Amino acid sequence: MSNEGAKLIATALAIGLGVIGPGIGIGIVAGAAVEALGRNPDAESLIRTYMILGIAFTEALAIFALVIALLIRFL
Amino acid sequence: MIHISLKSETIFSIFGFPITNSLIVSVIVLLLFFVCAYYYSYLIKNSIKNKFFTIFNLMVKSIYNFFKSIFESQIDYFFPLLGAFFFFILIHNELGLFPGIGSILIKVTHEHGTKFAPLFRGGTTDLNTTIALALITVVFAQYIGIKTLGFKEYSKKFINFSNPMLFFTALMETVSEFSRIISYSFRLYGNIFAGEMIISIMAFLFPVLLSFPFLLLEIFIGFIQAIVFSMLSAVFYNLAMQKAHN
């Protein structure tokens, strides 16, 4: 395998494996938010705020994987 | 293939100090921020209010109430720093999406020859800016911890020989303190840089209008990341003020 090909595979693996965890995590966060909304529909705005914050924290992990992928690809 | 540069490029240098394209934007943001803040404080004292005041007041008020739920009575001590974090990052993120930022190329000469580099680059798409912000947060948390608990009580969080279990938790605490610098800076940098890159890649995939929905998403993400950074700092300060476990 050429050097360039190995780099491409490493990039794809880094981002592909890296988003598995955050994907599951965002699903859990959104699911829990919908459940909380079903129990207490009056607290919608508060739940939405915390859901978006939770999603942002989870998504940050995927962003780390993306940064690593970019570093492999362009550096 | 589109040209993607992970780091900012030096445009010119003053007495050997390199002026990068993101530094230029940071200075612009700083001036903009100063003018907005000064004008706002002028309007507070003035009896005639205009639309600028109404919009700005609404934002400052909602951010103030948001942090109030975290700090309660100590909010007036922390709000200047956290509000500054929020507005500085917000202006940076939104300014990075403006037309002209990243698209105006100028010719730069350096030791490897000449090449074209963008004249402006969003401040938070440069790791230097975000690391500087993260360092401010972490150093200020140490200061606030020492100030509220006293040096002896605060250092018990990091060095503790009373039993082996506490020794290891203290060690973990020390590591997590340093890892915060990395996680804070990479979270902000990664989100904003990846967003700008996605917009440009989408424009290459399908040139007409495909990058528009991503632009809207980026406006939203820029706002969310500003909140996330300042709120994480707030939680971090709150943690630093609490006593070590016994």
CSV table of N, CA and C in Angstrom, one decimal, chain A:
chain,number,residue,atom,x,y,z
A,1,MET,N,0.8,-1.2,0.0
A,1,MET,CA,0.0,0.0,0.0
A,1,MET,C,0.9,1.3,0.0
A,2,SER,N,0.5,2.2,-0.8
A,2,SER,CA,1.3,3.4,-0.9
A,2,SER,C,1.1,4.3,0.4
A,3,ASN,N,2.0,5.2,0.6
A,3,ASN,CA,1.9,6.1,1.7
A,3,ASN,C,0.6,6.9,1.7
A,4,GLU,N,0.3,7.4,0.5
A,4,GLU,CA,-0.9,8.3,0.4
A,4,GLU,C,-2.2,7.5,0.6
A,5,GLY,N,-2.2,6.2,0.2
A,5,GLY,CA,-3.4,5.4,0.4
A,5,GLY,C,-3.6,5.1,1.8
A,6,ALA,N,-2.5,4.8,2.5
A,6,ALA,CA,-2.6,4.5,4.0
A,6,ALA,C,-3.1,5.8,4.7
A,7,LYS,N,-2.7,6.9,4.3
A,7,LYS,CA,-3.2,8.2,4.9
A,7,LYS,C,-4.7,8.3,4.7
A,8,LEU,N,-5.2,8.0,3.5
A,8,LEU,CA,-6.6,8.2,3.2
A,8,LEU,C,-7.4,7.2,4.1
A,9,ILE,N,-6.9,6.0,4.2
A,9,ILE,CA,-7.6,5.0,5.0
A,9,ILE,C,-7.6,5.4,6.5
A,10,ALA,N,-6.5,6.0,6.9
A,10,ALA,CA,-6.4,6.4,8.3
A,10,ALA,C,-7.4,7.6,8.6
A,11,THR,N,-7.5,8.5,7.6
A,11,THR,CA,-8.4,9.6,7.8
A,11,THR,C,-9.8,9.1,7.9
A,12,ALA,N,-10.2,8.1,7.0
A,12,ALA,CA,-11.6,7.6,7.0
A,12,ALA,C,-11.8,6.9,8.3
A,13,LEU,N,-10.9,6.1,8.7
A,13,LEU,CA,-11.1,5.3,10.0
A,13,LEU,C,-11.2,6.3,11.2
A,14,ALA,N,-10.4,7.3,11.2
A,14,ALA,CA,-10.4,8.2,12.4
A,14,ALA,C,-11.7,8.8,12.5
A,15,ILE,N,-12.3,9.4,11.4
A,15,ILE,CA,-13.6,10.0,11.6
A,15,ILE,C,-14.7,9.0,11.6
A,16,GLY,N,-14.6,7.9,10.9
A,16,GLY,CA,-15.7,6.9,10.9
A,16,GLY,C,-15.8,6.3,12.3
A,17,LEU,N,-14.7,5.9,12.9
A,17,LEU,CA,-14.8,5.2,14.2
A,17,LEU,C,-15.1,6.3,15.3
A,18,GLY,N,-14.6,7.5,15.0
A,18,GLY,CA,-14.8,8.5,16.1
A,18,GLY,C,-16.2,9.0,16.2
A,19,VAL,N,-17.1,8.9,15.2
A,19,VAL,CA,-18.4,9.4,15.4
A,19,VAL,C,-19.4,8.4,15.9
A,20,ILE,N,-18.9,7.1,16.1
A,20,ILE,CA,-19.9,6.1,16.6
A,20,ILE,C,-20.3,6.5,18.0
A,21,GLY,N,-19.4,6.8,18.9
A,21,GLY,CA,-19.7,7.1,20.3
A,21,GLY,C,-20.6,8.3,20.4
A,22,PRO,N,-20.2,9.5,19.8
A,22,PRO,CA,-21.1,10.6,19.9
A,22,PRO,C,-22.4,10.4,19.3
A,23,GLY,N,-22.5,9.6,18.2
A,23,GLY,CA,-23.8,9.3,17.6
A,23,GLY,C,-24.7,8.6,18.6
A,24,ILE,N,-24.2,7.6,19.3
A,24,ILE,CA,-25.0,7.0,20.3
A,24,ILE,C,-25.4,8.0,21.4
A,25,GLY,N,-24.4,8.8,21.8
A,25,GLY,CA,-24.6,9.7,22.9
A,25,GLY,C,-25.7,10.8,22.6
A,26,ILE,N,-25.7,11.3,21.4
A,26,ILE,CA,-26.7,12.3,21.0
A,26,ILE,C,-28.0,11.7,21.0
A,27,GLY,N,-28.1,10.4,20.6
A,27,GLY,CA,-29.4,9.7,20.6
A,27,GLY,C,-29.9,9.6,22.0
A,28,ILE,N,-29.0,9.2,23.0
A,28,ILE,CA,-29.5,9.1,24.4
A,28,ILE,C,-29.9,10.5,24.9
A,29,VAL,N,-29.1,11.5,24.6
A,29,VAL,CA,-29.5,12.9,25.1
A,29,VAL,C,-30.9,13.3,24.5
A,30,ALA,N,-31.1,13.1,23.2
A,30,ALA,CA,-32.3,13.6,22.6
A,30,ALA,C,-33.5,12.7,23.1
A,31,GLY,N,-33.2,11.4,23.3
A,31,GLY,CA,-34.3,10.5,23.8
A,31,GLY,C,-34.7,10.9,25.2
A,32,ALA,N,-33.7,11.2,26.0
A,32,ALA,CA,-34.0,11.6,27.4
A,32,ALA,C,-34.8,12.9,27.4
A,33,ALA,N,-34.4,13.8,26.5
A,33,ALA,CA,-35.1,15.1,26.5
A,33,ALA,C,-36.6,14.9,26.1
A,34,VAL,N,-36.8,14.1,25.1
A,34,VAL,CA,-38.2,13.9,24.7
A,34,VAL,C,-39.0,13.2,25.8
A,35,GLU,N,-38.4,12.3,26.5
A,35,GLU,CA,-39.0,11.6,27.6
A,35,GLU,C,-39.4,12.6,28.7
A,36,ALA,N,-38.4,13.5,29.0
A,36,ALA,CA,-38.7,14.5,30.0
A,36,ALA,C,-39.8,15.5,29.6
A,37,LEU,N,-39.8,15.7,28.3
A,37,LEU,CA,-40.9,16.6,27.7
A,37,LEU,C,-42.3,16.0,27.8
A,38,GLY,N,-42.3,14.6,27.7
A,38,GLY,CA,-43.6,13.9,27.8
A,38,GLY,C,-44.1,14.0,29.2
A,39,ARG,N,-43.2,13.9,30.2
A,39,ARG,CA,-43.6,14.0,31.6
A,39,ARG,C,-44.0,15.4,32.0
A,40,ASN,N,-43.3,16.4,31.5
A,40,ASN,CA,-43.5,17.7,32.0
A,40,ASN,C,-43.5,18.7,30.8
A,41,PRO,N,-44.6,18.8,30.0
A,41,PRO,CA,-44.6,19.6,28.8
A,41,PRO,C,-44.4,21.1,29.1
A,42,ASP,N,-44.7,21.5,30.3
A,42,ASP,CA,-44.6,23.0,30.6
A,42,ASP,C,-43.1,23.5,30.6
A,43,ALA,N,-42.2,22.5,30.8
A,43,ALA,CA,-40.8,22.9,31.0
A,43,ALA,C,-40.0,22.9,29.6
A,44,GLU,N,-40.8,23.1,28.5
A,44,GLU,CA,-40.2,22.8,27.2
A,44,GLU,C,-39.0,23.7,27.0
A,45,SER,N,-39.0,25.0,27.3
A,45,SER,CA,-37.9,25.9,26.9
A,45,SER,C,-36.6,25.5,27.7
A,46,LEU,N,-36.8,25.2,29.0
A,46,LEU,CA,-35.7,24.8,29.8
A,46,LEU,C,-35.1,23.5,29.3
A,47,ILE,N,-36.0,22.5,29.0
A,47,ILE,CA,-35.5,21.2,28.5
A,47,ILE,C,-34.7,21.4,27.2
A,48,ARG,N,-35.2,22.3,26.3
A,48,ARG,CA,-34.6,22.5,25.0
A,48,ARG,C,-33.2,23.0,25.2
A,49,THR,N,-33.1,24.0,26.2
A,49,THR,CA,-31.8,24.6,26.4
A,49,THR,C,-30.8,23.5,26.9
A,50,TYR,N,-31.2,22.7,27.8
A,50,TYR,CA,-30.3,21.7,28.4
A,50,TYR,C,-30.0,20.6,27.3
A,51,MET,N,-31.0,20.3,26.5
A,51,MET,CA,-30.7,19.3,25.5
A,51,MET,C,-29.7,19.8,24.5
A,52,ILE,N,-29.8,21.1,24.1
A,52,ILE,CA,-28.9,21.6,23.1
A,52,ILE,C,-27.5,21.7,23.7
A,53,LEU,N,-27.4,22.0,25.0
A,53,LEU,CA,-26.1,22.1,25.6
A,53,LEU,C,-25.5,20.6,25.7
A,54,GLY,N,-26.3,19.7,26.1
A,54,GLY,CA,-25.8,18.3,26.1
A,54,GLY,C,-25.4,17.8,24.8
A,55,ILE,N,-26.1,18.1,23.8
A,55,ILE,CA,-25.7,17.7,22.4
A,55,ILE,C,-24.4,18.4,22.0
A,56,ALA,N,-24.3,19.7,22.4
A,56,ALA,CA,-23.0,20.4,22.0
A,56,ALA,C,-21.8,19.7,22.7
A,57,PHE,N,-22.0,19.3,24.0
A,57,PHE,CA,-20.8,18.6,24.6
A,57,PHE,C,-20.5,17.3,24.0
A,58,THR,N,-21.6,16.5,23.6
A,58,THR,CA,-21.4,15.2,23.0
A,58,THR,C,-20.7,15.4,21.6
A,59,GLU,N,-21.2,16.4,20.9
A,59,GLU,CA,-20.7,16.6,19.6
A,59,GLU,C,-19.3,17.0,19.6
A,60,ALA,N,-18.8,17.6,20.7
A,60,ALA,CA,-17.4,18.0,20.7
A,60,ALA,C,-16.5,16.8,20.5
A,61,LEU,N,-16.9,15.6,21.0
A,61,LEU,CA,-16.1,14.5,20.9
A,61,LEU,C,-15.9,14.1,19.4
A,62,ALA,N,-17.0,14.2,18.6
A,62,ALA,CA,-16.9,14.0,17.2
A,62,ALA,C,-16.0,15.0,16.5
A,63,ILE,N,-16.1,16.2,17.1
A,63,ILE,CA,-15.2,17.3,16.5
A,63,ILE,C,-13.8,16.9,16.7
A,64,PHE,N,-13.4,16.4,17.9
A,64,PHE,CA,-12.0,15.9,18.2
A,64,PHE,C,-11.6,15.0,17.1
A,65,ALA,N,-12.5,14.0,16.8
A,65,ALA,CA,-12.1,13.0,15.8
A,65,ALA,C,-11.9,13.7,14.4
A,66,LEU,N,-12.8,14.6,14.2
A,66,LEU,CA,-12.6,15.4,12.9
A,66,LEU,C,-11.3,16.1,12.8
A,67,VAL,N,-10.9,16.7,13.9
A,67,VAL,CA,-9.7,17.5,13.9
A,67,VAL,C,-8.5,16.5,13.7
A,68,ILE,N,-8.6,15.3,14.3
A,68,ILE,CA,-7.5,14.3,14.1
A,68,ILE,C,-7.5,13.9,12.6
A,69,ALA,N,-8.7,13.7,12.1
A,69,ALA,CA,-8.7,13.3,10.7
A,69,ALA,C,-8.1,14.3,9.8
A,70,LEU,N,-8.4,15.6,10.1
A,70,LEU,CA,-7.9,16.7,9.3
A,70,LEU,C,-6.4,16.8,9.4
A,71,LEU,N,-5.9,16.6,10.7
A,71,LEU,CA,-4.4,16.6,10.9
A,71,LEU,C,-3.8,15.5,10.1
A,72,ILE,N,-4.4,14.3,10.0
A,72,ILE,CA,-3.8,13.2,9.2
A,72,ILE,C,-3.8,13.6,7.7
A,73,ARG,N,-4.9,14.2,7.3
A,73,ARG,CA,-5.1,14.4,5.9
A,73,ARG,C,-4.2,15.6,5.4
A,74,PHE,N,-4.1,16.7,6.1
A,74,PHE,CA,-3.5,17.9,5.6
A,74,PHE,C,-2.2,18.2,6.2
A,75,LEU,N,-1.7,17.4,7.1
A,75,LEU,CA,-0.4,17.9,7.7
A,75,LEU,C,0.7,16.9,7.4
